[in-house]
């Protein structure tokens, strides 16, 4: 590798996203309209996921672990000596 191409400083960016199940549960709890289905009522298969209207709701879902869990560390890589 050519040392002239290496940057003196680098920036590490980590993007963390949530699980879709957590997003849906949050939208339901806040009353945000997110279901956009055409010609379908979307009934819930499980009784615990049925709202008063009999349709699917995730309002009772507890959040699931998501994202970076626990301490995060950056460990530098030590190059191996050529053989």
JSON list of C-alpha atoms in Angstrom, two decimals:
[
{"chain": "A", "resi": 1, "resn": "UNK", "atom": "CA", "xyz": [0.00, 0.00, 0.00]},
{"chain": "A", "resi": 2, "resn": "UNK", "atom": "CA", "xyz": [1.27, 3.45, -0.87]},
{"chain": "A", "resi": 3, "resn": "UNK", "atom": "CA", "xyz": [1.73, 5.54, 2.31]},
{"chain": "A", "resi": 4, "resn": "UNK", "atom": "CA", "xyz": [1.08, 8.72, 0.29]},
{"chain": "A", "resi": 5, "resn": "UNK", "atom": "CA", "xyz": [-2.55, 7.66, -0.14]},
{"chain": "A", "resi": 6, "resn": "UNK", "atom": "CA", "xyz": [-3.25, 7.35, 3.61]},
{"chain": "A", "resi": 7, "resn": "UNK", "atom": "CA", "xyz": [-5.08, 10.20, 5.31]},
{"chain": "A", "resi": 8, "resn": "UNK", "atom": "CA", "xyz": [-3.54, 11.81, 8.38]},
{"chain": "A", "resi": 9, "resn": "UNK", "atom": "CA", "xyz": [-6.94, 11.68, 10.09]},
{"chain": "A", "resi": 10, "resn": "UNK", "atom": "CA", "xyz": [-9.98, 9.52, 9.51]},
{"chain": "A", "resi": 11, "resn": "UNK", "atom": "CA", "xyz": [-13.57, 9.75, 10.68]},
{"chain": "A", "resi": 12, "resn": "UNK", "atom": "CA", "xyz": [-15.54, 6.67, 11.63]},
{"chain": "A", "resi": 13, "resn": "UNK", "atom": "CA", "xyz": [-19.31, 6.92, 11.23]},
{"chain": "A", "resi": 14, "resn": "UNK", "atom": "CA", "xyz": [-21.67, 4.29, 12.62]},
{"chain": "A", "resi": 15, "resn": "UNK", "atom": "CA", "xyz": [-25.33, 4.36, 11.61]},
{"chain": "A", "resi": 16, "resn": "UNK", "atom": "CA", "xyz": [-27.65, 2.60, 14.05]},
{"chain": "A", "resi": 17, "resn": "UNK", "atom": "CA", "xyz": [-31.23, 1.79, 13.17]},
{"chain": "A", "resi": 18, "resn": "UNK", "atom": "CA", "xyz": [-34.14, 0.45, 15.16]},
{"chain": "A", "resi": 19, "resn": "UNK", "atom": "CA", "xyz": [-36.12, -2.70, 14.45]},
{"chain": "A", "resi": 20, "resn": "UNK", "atom": "CA", "xyz": [-39.24, -2.22, 12.34]},
{"chain": "A", "resi": 21, "resn": "UNK", "atom": "CA", "xyz": [-41.31, -3.92, 15.07]},
{"chain": "A", "resi": 22, "resn": "UNK", "atom": "CA", "xyz": [-40.28, -1.17, 17.50]},
{"chain": "A", "resi": 23, "resn": "UNK", "atom": "CA", "xyz": [-41.12, 1.52, 14.94]},
{"chain": "A", "resi": 24, "resn": "UNK", "atom": "CA", "xyz": [-44.58, 0.04, 14.26]},
{"chain": "A", "resi": 25, "resn": "UNK", "atom": "CA", "xyz": [-45.35, -0.28, 17.99]},
{"chain": "A", "resi": 26, "resn": "UNK", "atom": "CA", "xyz": [-44.32, 3.35, 18.54]},
{"chain": "A", "resi": 27, "resn": "UNK", "atom": "CA", "xyz": [-46.51, 4.59, 15.67]},
{"chain": "A", "resi": 28, "resn": "UNK", "atom": "CA", "xyz": [-49.48, 2.61, 17.02]},
{"chain": "A", "resi": 29, "resn": "UNK", "atom": "CA", "xyz": [-49.03, 3.96, 20.57]},
{"chain": "A", "resi": 30, "resn": "UNK", "atom": "CA", "xyz": [-48.87, 7.55, 19.28]},
{"chain": "A", "resi": 31, "resn": "UNK", "atom": "CA", "xyz": [-51.91, 7.08, 17.04]},
{"chain": "A", "resi": 32, "resn": "UNK", "atom": "CA", "xyz": [-49.97, 7.78, 13.83]},
{"chain": "A", "resi": 33, "resn": "UNK", "atom": "CA", "xyz": [-51.66, 6.41, 10.72]},
{"chain": "A", "resi": 34, "resn": "UNK", "atom": "CA", "xyz": [-49.14, 4.07, 9.11]},
{"chain": "A", "resi": 35, "resn": "UNK", "atom": "CA", "xyz": [-51.25, 1.28, 7.58]},
{"chain": "A", "resi": 36, "resn": "UNK", "atom": "CA", "xyz": [-51.77, 1.99, 3.91]},
{"chain": "A", "resi": 37, "resn": "UNK", "atom": "CA", "xyz": [-53.42, -1.07, 2.45]},
{"chain": "A", "resi": 38, "resn": "UNK", "atom": "CA", "xyz": [-55.87, -1.21, -0.40]},
{"chain": "A", "resi": 39, "resn": "UNK", "atom": "CA", "xyz": [-58.82, -3.63, -0.59]},
{"chain": "A", "resi": 40, "resn": "UNK", "atom": "CA", "xyz": [-57.76, -5.44, 2.59]},
{"chain": "A", "resi": 41, "resn": "UNK", "atom": "CA", "xyz": [-58.85, -5.16, 6.23]},
{"chain": "A", "resi": 42, "resn": "UNK", "atom": "CA", "xyz": [-55.63, -6.69, 7.62]},
{"chain": "A", "resi": 43, "resn": "UNK", "atom": "CA", "xyz": [-57.18, -8.82, 10.39]},
{"chain": "A", "resi": 44, "resn": "UNK", "atom": "CA", "xyz": [-54.84, -9.92, 13.18]},
{"chain": "A", "resi": 45, "resn": "UNK", "atom": "CA", "xyz": [-53.94, -13.62, 13.24]},
{"chain": "A", "resi": 46, "resn": "UNK", "atom": "CA", "xyz": [-53.20, -13.61, 17.00]},
{"chain": "A", "resi": 47, "resn": "UNK", "atom": "CA", "xyz": [-55.86, -12.48, 19.47]},
{"chain": "A", "resi": 48, "resn": "UNK", "atom": "CA", "xyz": [-53.36, -10.39, 21.47]},
{"chain": "A", "resi": 49, "resn": "UNK", "atom": "CA", "xyz": [-52.69, -8.30, 18.34]},
{"chain": "A", "resi": 50, "resn": "UNK", "atom": "CA", "xyz": [-56.36, -7.44, 17.73]},
{"chain": "A", "resi": 51, "resn": "UNK", "atom": "CA", "xyz": [-57.73, -4.02, 18.50]},
{"chain": "A", "resi": 52, "resn": "UNK", "atom": "CA", "xyz": [-61.34, -3.27, 19.47]},
{"chain": "A", "resi": 53, "resn": "UNK", "atom": "CA", "xyz": [-62.25, -3.29, 15.77]},
{"chain": "A", "resi": 54, "resn": "UNK", "atom": "CA", "xyz": [-60.73, -6.77, 15.29]},
{"chain": "A", "resi": 55, "resn": "UNK", "atom": "CA", "xyz": [-57.97, -5.44, 13.08]},
{"chain": "A", "resi": 56, "resn": "UNK", "atom": "CA", "xyz": [-54.24, -5.68, 13.65]},
{"chain": "A", "resi": 57, "resn": "UNK", "atom": "CA", "xyz": [-52.62, -3.41, 16.25]},
{"chain": "A", "resi": 58, "resn": "UNK", "atom": "CA", "xyz": [-49.11, -3.38, 17.70]},
{"chain": "A", "resi": 59, "resn": "UNK", "atom": "CA", "xyz": [-49.97, -0.95, 20.51]},
{"chain": "A", "resi": 60, "resn": "UNK", "atom": "CA", "xyz": [-49.40, -3.61, 23.21]},
{"chain": "A", "resi": 61, "resn": "UNK", "atom": "CA", "xyz": [-46.00, -4.69, 21.91]},
{"chain": "A", "resi": 62, "resn": "UNK", "atom": "CA", "xyz": [-43.06, -4.18, 24.29]},
{"chain": "A", "resi": 63, "resn": "UNK", "atom": "CA", "xyz": [-39.90, -2.76, 22.71]},
{"chain": "A", "resi": 64, "resn": "UNK", "atom": "CA", "xyz": [-37.33, -5.31, 21.57]},
{"chain": "A", "resi": 65, "resn": "UNK", "atom": "CA", "xyz": [-33.58, -4.91, 22.04]},
{"chain": "A", "resi": 66, "resn": "UNK", "atom": "CA", "xyz": [-32.18, -3.14, 19.02]},
{"chain": "A", "resi": 67, "resn": "UNK", "atom": "CA", "xyz": [-29.12, -1.21, 17.90]},
{"chain": "A", "resi": 68, "resn": "UNK", "atom": "CA", "xyz": [-25.76, -1.22, 19.68]},
{"chain": "A", "resi": 69, "resn": "UNK", "atom": "CA", "xyz": [-26.18, -3.27, 22.85]},
{"chain": "A", "resi": 70, "resn": "UNK", "atom": "CA", "xyz": [-23.49, -3.03, 25.50]},
{"chain": "A", "resi": 71, "resn": "UNK", "atom": "CA", "xyz": [-20.18, -1.20, 25.45]},
{"chain": "A", "resi": 72, "resn": "UNK", "atom": "CA", "xyz": [-18.55, -0.61, 22.08]},
{"chain": "A", "resi": 73, "resn": "UNK", "atom": "CA", "xyz": [-14.79, -0.43, 21.62]},
{"chain": "A", "resi": 74, "resn": "UNK", "atom": "CA", "xyz": [-12.49, 0.21, 18.70]},
{"chain": "A", "resi": 75, "resn": "UNK", "atom": "CA", "xyz": [-9.43, -2.01, 18.57]},
{"chain": "A", "resi": 76, "resn": "UNK", "atom": "CA", "xyz": [-6.63, -1.00, 16.21]},
{"chain": "A", "resi": 77, "resn": "UNK", "atom": "CA", "xyz": [-5.39, -3.60, 13.80]},
{"chain": "A", "resi": 78, "resn": "UNK", "atom": "CA", "xyz": [-1.71, -4.40, 14.06]},
{"chain": "A", "resi": 79, "resn": "UNK", "atom": "CA", "xyz": [-0.31, -5.27, 10.65]},
{"chain": "A", "resi": 80, "resn": "UNK", "atom": "CA", "xyz": [1.47, -8.60, 10.45]},
{"chain": "A", "resi": 81, "resn": "UNK", "atom": "CA", "xyz": [5.10, -8.58, 9.42]},
{"chain": "A", "resi": 82, "resn": "UNK", "atom": "CA", "xyz": [5.67, -9.83, 5.86]},
{"chain": "A", "resi": 83, "resn": "UNK", "atom": "CA", "xyz": [6.94, -13.41, 5.63]}
]
